[in-house]
mmCIF file of N, CA and C in Angstrom:
data_model
loop_
_atom_site.group_PDB
_atom_site.id
_atom_site.type_symbol
_atom_site.label_atom_id
_atom_site.label_comp_id
_atom_site.label_asym_id
_atom_site.label_seq_id
_atom_site.Cartn_x
_atom_site.Cartn_y
_atom_site.Cartn_z
ATOM 1 N N GLY A 15 -18.811 132.670 20.130
ATOM 2 C CA GLY A 15 -17.960 131.636 19.917
ATOM 3 C C GLY A 15 -16.791 132.206 19.344
ATOM 4 N N ILE A 16 -15.946 131.486 19.144
ATOM 5 C CA ILE A 16 -14.396 131.730 18.440
ATOM 6 C C ILE A 16 -14.668 131.443 17.110
ATOM 7 N N SER A 17 -14.039 132.214 16.137
ATOM 8 C CA SER A 17 -14.139 131.714 14.757
ATOM 9 C C SER A 17 -12.719 132.258 14.053
ATOM 10 N N ASP A 18 -12.341 131.615 13.032
ATOM 11 C CA ASP A 18 -10.941 131.568 12.530
ATOM 12 C C ASP A 18 -10.851 131.409 11.194
ATOM 13 N N GLU A 19 -9.951 132.020 10.343
ATOM 14 C CA GLU A 19 -9.863 131.471 8.961
ATOM 15 C C GLU A 19 -8.429 130.995 9.018
ATOM 16 N N GLN A 20 -8.374 129.870 8.408
ATOM 17 C CA GLN A 20 -7.023 129.067 8.299
ATOM 18 C C GLN A 20 -6.697 128.879 6.861
ATOM 19 N N VAL A 21 -5.575 128.864 6.789
ATOM 20 C CA VAL A 21 -4.869 128.685 5.322
ATOM 21 C C VAL A 21 -3.904 127.503 5.766
ATOM 22 N N VAL A 22 -4.042 126.337 5.161
ATOM 23 C CA VAL A 22 -3.309 125.107 5.378
ATOM 24 C C VAL A 22 -2.940 124.558 3.914
ATOM 25 N N GLN A 23 -1.705 123.867 4.241
ATOM 26 C CA GLN A 23 -1.019 122.838 3.132
ATOM 27 C C GLN A 23 -1.416 121.527 3.404
ATOM 28 N N TYR A 24 -1.871 121.043 2.336
ATOM 29 C CA TYR A 24 -2.178 119.645 2.258
ATOM 30 C C TYR A 24 -1.195 118.642 1.758
ATOM 31 N N SER A 25 -0.858 117.431 2.103
ATOM 32 C CA SER A 25 0.224 116.524 1.736
ATOM 33 C C SER A 25 -0.545 115.162 1.871
ATOM 34 N N TRP A 26 -0.135 114.350 0.953
ATOM 35 C CA TRP A 26 -0.684 112.888 0.871
ATOM 36 C C TRP A 26 0.234 111.879 0.424
ATOM 37 N N THR A 27 0.091 110.756 0.719
ATOM 38 C CA THR A 27 0.787 109.400 0.145
ATOM 39 C C THR A 27 -0.323 108.424 -0.103
ATOM 40 N N ASP A 28 0.150 107.257 -0.605
ATOM 41 C CA ASP A 28 -0.809 106.260 -0.755
ATOM 42 C C ASP A 28 -1.496 105.668 0.401
ATOM 43 N N ASN A 29 -0.769 106.148 1.579
ATOM 44 C CA ASN A 29 -1.526 105.649 2.837
ATOM 45 C C ASN A 29 -1.802 106.682 4.045
ATOM 46 N N THR A 30 -1.659 108.002 3.581
ATOM 47 C CA THR A 30 -1.606 109.138 4.491
ATOM 48 C C THR A 30 -2.112 110.269 3.836
ATOM 49 N N ALA A 31 -3.075 111.142 4.552
ATOM 50 C CA ALA A 31 -3.456 112.397 4.113
ATOM 51 C C ALA A 31 -3.210 113.357 5.260
ATOM 52 N N GLY A 32 -2.899 114.663 5.069
ATOM 53 C CA GLY A 32 -2.534 115.544 6.311
ATOM 54 C C GLY A 32 -2.635 116.948 6.023
ATOM 55 N N TRP A 33 -2.364 117.821 6.946
ATOM 56 C CA TRP A 33 -2.251 119.321 6.551
ATOM 57 C C TRP A 33 -1.234 119.668 7.640
ATOM 58 N N THR A 34 -0.777 120.989 7.164
ATOM 59 C CA THR A 34 0.230 121.862 8.255
ATOM 60 C C THR A 34 -0.588 123.310 8.011
ATOM 61 N N LEU A 35 -0.544 124.084 8.939
ATOM 62 C CA LEU A 35 -1.081 125.081 9.029
ATOM 63 C C LEU A 35 -0.104 126.198 8.455
ATOM 64 N N VAL A 36 -0.730 127.059 7.544
ATOM 65 C CA VAL A 36 0.434 127.921 6.908
ATOM 66 C C VAL A 36 0.081 129.393 7.704
ATOM 67 N N SER A 37 -1.201 129.812 7.939
ATOM 68 C CA SER A 37 -1.825 131.135 8.615
ATOM 69 C C SER A 37 -3.057 130.952 9.227
ATOM 70 N N SER A 38 -2.928 131.670 10.319
ATOM 71 C CA SER A 38 -4.186 131.678 11.085
ATOM 72 C C SER A 38 -4.189 132.894 12.074
ATOM 73 N N SER A 39 -5.303 133.315 12.403
ATOM 74 C CA SER A 39 -5.281 134.430 13.500
ATOM 75 C C SER A 39 -5.376 133.867 14.946
ATOM 76 N N GLN A 40 -5.895 132.630 15.044
ATOM 77 C CA GLN A 40 -6.297 131.979 16.454
ATOM 78 C C GLN A 40 -5.316 130.822 16.728
ATOM 79 N N VAL A 41 -4.490 130.816 15.994
ATOM 80 C CA VAL A 41 -3.698 129.313 16.265
ATOM 81 C C VAL A 41 -2.132 129.506 15.862
ATOM 82 N N LYS A 42 -1.279 129.171 16.664
ATOM 83 C CA LYS A 42 -0.010 129.395 16.361
ATOM 84 C C LYS A 42 0.727 128.235 15.405
ATOM 85 N N ALA A 43 0.295 127.048 15.696
ATOM 86 C CA ALA A 43 0.475 125.841 14.849
ATOM 87 C C ALA A 43 -0.302 124.833 14.760
ATOM 88 N N GLN A 44 -0.621 123.886 13.692
ATOM 89 C CA GLN A 44 -1.179 122.828 13.471
ATOM 90 C C GLN A 44 -0.936 121.734 12.470
ATOM 91 N N ASP A 45 -0.814 120.677 12.931
ATOM 92 C CA ASP A 45 -0.318 119.544 12.218
ATOM 93 C C ASP A 45 -1.277 118.685 12.265
ATOM 94 N N ALA A 46 -1.825 117.963 11.272
ATOM 95 C CA ALA A 46 -2.709 116.840 11.252
ATOM 96 C C ALA A 46 -2.390 115.619 10.434
ATOM 97 N N LYS A 47 -2.792 114.381 10.699
ATOM 98 C CA LYS A 47 -2.383 113.478 9.717
ATOM 99 C C LYS A 47 -3.242 112.183 9.903
ATOM 100 N N SER A 48 -3.854 111.595 8.859
ATOM 101 C CA SER A 48 -4.624 110.364 9.024
ATOM 102 C C SER A 48 -3.870 109.346 8.381
ATOM 103 N N THR A 49 -3.809 108.139 8.756
ATOM 104 C CA THR A 49 -2.884 107.186 8.283
ATOM 105 C C THR A 49 -3.968 105.842 8.169
ATOM 106 N N VAL A 50 -3.957 105.370 6.920
ATOM 107 C CA VAL A 50 -4.967 103.879 6.855
ATOM 108 C C VAL A 50 -3.911 102.891 6.308
ATOM 109 N N PRO A 51 -3.283 102.216 6.848
ATOM 110 C CA PRO A 51 -2.478 101.133 6.397
ATOM 111 C C PRO A 51 -3.250 100.056 5.707
ATOM 112 N N PRO A 52 -2.878 99.450 4.504
ATOM 113 C CA PRO A 52 -3.523 98.462 4.088
ATOM 114 C C PRO A 52 -3.745 97.223 4.908
ATOM 115 N N ASP A 53 -4.935 96.711 4.997
ATOM 116 C CA ASP A 53 -5.117 95.398 5.590
ATOM 117 C C ASP A 53 -6.288 94.578 5.273
ATOM 118 N N GLY A 54 -5.943 94.196 3.917
ATOM 119 C CA GLY A 54 -7.141 93.362 3.277
ATOM 120 C C GLY A 54 -8.148 94.175 3.179
ATOM 121 N N ASP A 55 -9.457 93.485 3.632
ATOM 122 C CA ASP A 55 -10.786 94.284 3.307
ATOM 123 C C ASP A 55 -11.201 95.157 4.501
ATOM 124 N N LYS A 56 -10.132 95.207 5.530
ATOM 125 C CA LYS A 56 -10.485 95.900 6.575
ATOM 126 C C LYS A 56 -9.545 97.291 6.604
ATOM 127 N N SER A 57 -9.982 98.317 7.354
ATOM 128 C CA SER A 57 -9.223 99.530 7.512
ATOM 129 C C SER A 57 -9.206 99.941 8.910
ATOM 130 N N LYS A 58 -8.152 100.275 9.334
ATOM 131 C CA LYS A 58 -7.966 100.910 10.519
ATOM 132 C C LYS A 58 -7.353 102.389 10.446
ATOM 133 N N VAL A 59 -8.275 103.425 10.838
ATOM 134 C CA VAL A 59 -7.505 104.822 10.735
ATOM 135 C C VAL A 59 -6.941 105.402 11.924
ATOM 136 N N THR A 60 -5.695 106.062 11.673
ATOM 137 C CA THR A 60 -5.047 106.643 12.913
ATOM 138 C C THR A 60 -5.274 108.052 12.330
ATOM 139 N N PHE A 61 -5.802 108.764 13.422
ATOM 140 C CA PHE A 61 -5.724 110.325 13.237
ATOM 141 C C PHE A 61 -4.907 110.948 14.298
ATOM 142 N N GLU A 62 -3.909 111.848 13.825
ATOM 143 C CA GLU A 62 -3.069 112.462 14.756
ATOM 144 C C GLU A 62 -3.099 114.145 14.538
ATOM 145 N N ILE A 63 -3.220 114.653 15.515
ATOM 146 C CA ILE A 63 -3.465 116.096 15.399
ATOM 147 C C ILE A 63 -2.637 117.023 16.519
ATOM 148 N N THR A 64 -1.852 117.905 16.169
ATOM 149 C CA THR A 64 -1.200 118.823 17.242
ATOM 150 C C THR A 64 -1.818 120.224 16.653
ATOM 151 N N VAL A 65 -2.183 120.843 17.953
ATOM 152 C CA VAL A 65 -2.655 122.133 17.718
ATOM 153 C C VAL A 65 -2.007 123.248 18.879
ATOM 154 N N ASP A 66 -1.517 124.267 18.572
ATOM 155 C CA ASP A 66 -1.006 125.148 19.572
ATOM 156 C C ASP A 66 -1.691 126.610 19.407
ATOM 157 N N PRO A 67 -2.734 126.692 20.213
ATOM 158 C CA PRO A 67 -3.467 127.814 20.230
ATOM 159 C C PRO A 67 -2.775 129.120 20.572
ATOM 160 N N ALA A 68 -3.250 130.377 19.995
ATOM 161 C CA ALA A 68 -2.540 131.397 20.336
ATOM 162 C C ALA A 68 -2.653 131.970 21.472
ATOM 163 N N VAL A 69 -3.830 131.480 22.095
ATOM 164 C CA VAL A 69 -4.277 132.118 23.556
ATOM 165 C C VAL A 69 -4.608 130.926 24.547
ATOM 166 N N PRO A 70 -4.483 130.775 25.720
ATOM 167 C CA PRO A 70 -4.884 129.465 26.554
ATOM 168 C C PRO A 70 -6.267 129.401 26.430
ATOM 169 N N ILE A 71 -6.670 128.065 26.260
ATOM 170 C CA ILE A 71 -7.985 127.629 26.219
ATOM 171 C C ILE A 71 -8.510 126.664 27.304
ATOM 172 N N PRO A 72 -9.340 126.784 28.098
ATOM 173 C CA PRO A 72 -9.910 125.783 29.053
ATOM 174 C C PRO A 72 -10.159 124.434 28.244
ATOM 175 N N GLY A 73 -9.784 123.569 29.324
ATOM 176 C CA GLY A 73 -9.514 122.031 28.874
ATOM 177 C C GLY A 73 -11.072 121.540 28.460
ATOM 178 N N PHE A 74 -12.252 121.911 28.841
ATOM 179 C CA PHE A 74 -13.617 121.659 28.598
ATOM 180 C C PHE A 74 -13.866 122.157 27.133
ATOM 181 N N VAL A 75 -13.430 123.153 26.899
ATOM 182 C CA VAL A 75 -13.744 124.229 25.470
ATOM 183 C C VAL A 75 -12.971 123.308 24.467
ATOM 184 N N LEU A 76 -11.712 123.016 24.862
ATOM 185 C CA LEU A 76 -10.955 122.359 23.953
ATOM 186 C C LEU A 76 -11.205 120.840 23.417
ATOM 187 N N LYS A 77 -11.838 120.027 24.415
ATOM 188 C CA LYS A 77 -12.448 118.879 24.304
ATOM 189 C C LYS A 77 -13.607 118.886 23.374
ATOM 190 N N ARG A 78 -14.623 120.069 23.665
ATOM 191 C CA ARG A 78 -15.730 120.111 22.932
ATOM 192 C C ARG A 78 -15.470 120.416 21.445
ATOM 193 N N ALA A 79 -14.622 121.144 21.257
ATOM 194 C CA ALA A 79 -14.119 121.686 19.733
ATOM 195 C C ALA A 79 -13.335 120.364 19.096
ATOM 196 N N MET A 80 -12.722 119.718 19.874
ATOM 197 C CA MET A 80 -11.971 118.439 19.260
ATOM 198 C C MET A 80 -12.960 117.546 18.726
ATOM 199 N N LYS A 81 -14.083 117.301 19.501
ATOM 200 C CA LYS A 81 -15.181 116.238 19.299
ATOM 201 C C LYS A 81 -15.984 116.869 18.226
ATOM 202 N N GLY A 82 -16.125 118.059 18.277
ATOM 203 C CA GLY A 82 -16.863 118.700 17.082
ATOM 204 C C GLY A 82 -16.201 118.728 15.930
ATOM 205 N N GLY A 83 -14.940 118.693 15.746
ATOM 206 C CA GLY A 83 -14.250 118.377 14.517
ATOM 207 C C GLY A 83 -13.848 116.956 14.082
ATOM 208 N N LEU A 84 -13.702 116.146 14.986
ATOM 209 C CA LEU A 84 -13.234 114.831 14.785
ATOM 210 C C LEU A 84 -14.727 113.964 14.103
ATOM 211 N N GLU A 85 -15.853 114.141 14.728
ATOM 212 C CA GLU A 85 -16.936 113.593 14.104
ATOM 213 C C GLU A 85 -17.077 113.655 12.660
ATOM 214 N N PRO A 86 -17.356 115.264 12.195
ATOM 215 C CA PRO A 86 -17.553 115.243 10.810
ATOM 216 C C PRO A 86 -16.365 114.694 9.896
ATOM 217 N N ALA A 87 -15.152 114.868 10.533
ATOM 218 C CA ALA A 87 -13.871 114.464 9.605
ATOM 219 C C ALA A 87 -13.970 112.688 9.578
ATOM 220 N N THR A 88 -14.341 112.136 10.483
ATOM 221 C CA THR A 88 -14.535 110.700 10.710
ATOM 222 C C THR A 88 -15.669 110.293 9.522
ATOM 223 N N GLU A 89 -16.688 110.936 9.873
ATOM 224 C CA GLU A 89 -17.721 110.750 8.789
ATOM 225 C C GLU A 89 -17.440 110.847 7.559
ATOM 226 N N GLY A 90 -16.927 111.864 7.037
ATOM 227 C CA GLY A 90 -16.540 112.201 5.706
ATOM 228 C C GLY A 90 -15.693 111.123 5.221
ATOM 229 N N LEU A 91 -14.611 110.834 6.073
ATOM 230 C CA LEU A 91 -13.630 109.748 5.615
ATOM 231 C C LEU A 91 -13.961 108.409 5.241
ATOM 232 N N CYS A 92 -15.429 108.293 6.265
ATOM 233 C CA CYS A 92 -16.016 106.730 5.983
ATOM 234 C C CYS A 92 -16.861 106.842 4.627
ATOM 235 N N LYS A 93 -17.326 108.049 4.332
ATOM 236 C CA LYS A 93 -18.250 108.147 3.116
ATOM 237 C C LYS A 93 -17.182 108.022 1.946
ATOM 238 N N GLN A 94 -15.972 108.531 1.918
ATOM 239 C CA GLN A 94 -15.183 108.543 0.768
ATOM 240 C C GLN A 94 -14.762 107.197 0.566
ATOM 241 N N VAL A 95 -14.204 106.704 1.806
ATOM 242 C CA VAL A 95 -13.922 105.235 1.511
ATOM 243 C C VAL A 95 -14.826 104.101 0.976
ATOM 244 N N MET A 96 -16.098 104.392 1.354
ATOM 245 C CA MET A 96 -17.194 103.436 0.834
ATOM 246 C C MET A 96 -17.407 103.887 -0.712
ATOM 247 N N LYS A 97 -17.132 105.336 -1.041
ATOM 248 C CA LYS A 97 -17.328 105.654 -2.330
ATOM 249 C C LYS A 97 -16.235 104.849 -3.341
ATOM 250 N N VAL A 98 -15.031 105.062 -2.738
ATOM 251 C CA VAL A 98 -13.872 104.152 -3.414
ATOM 252 C C VAL A 98 -14.120 102.699 -3.424
ATOM 253 N N LYS A 99 -14.631 102.398 -2.511
ATOM 254 C CA LYS A 99 -14.820 100.742 -2.503
ATOM 255 C C LYS A 99 -15.751 100.434 -3.534
ATOM 256 N N LYS A 100 -16.948 101.230 -3.386
ATOM 257 C CA LYS A 100 -18.051 100.873 -4.682
ATOM 258 C C LYS A 100 -17.533 101.063 -6.043
ATOM 259 N N GLY A 101 -16.350 101.873 -6.171
ATOM 260 C CA GLY A 101 -15.884 102.333 -7.626
ATOM 261 C C GLY A 101 -15.114 101.041 -8.091
ATOM 262 N N ARG A 102 -14.819 100.119 -7.464
ATOM 263 C CA ARG A 102 -13.699 99.066 -7.823
ATOM 264 C C ARG A 102 -14.315 98.040 -8.640
#
């Protein structure tokens, strides 16, 4: 498999959280942002990510990697939202 150690810089506002890649050995650039606009008791999350790998990666490998990263991120976001909601 491919492994990488990345350093990222996080940023957030009332409705967004994201990161920008500072350094990596396998990726040239990476930017990601989750946006959660207020909508009463409901939430709709938009997740955007741009990745520029240092070497060409076949599409099927990229899809598998993205799915493997998005599922845990979504699960973690849902847990955090429920935790905050219960704390109100």
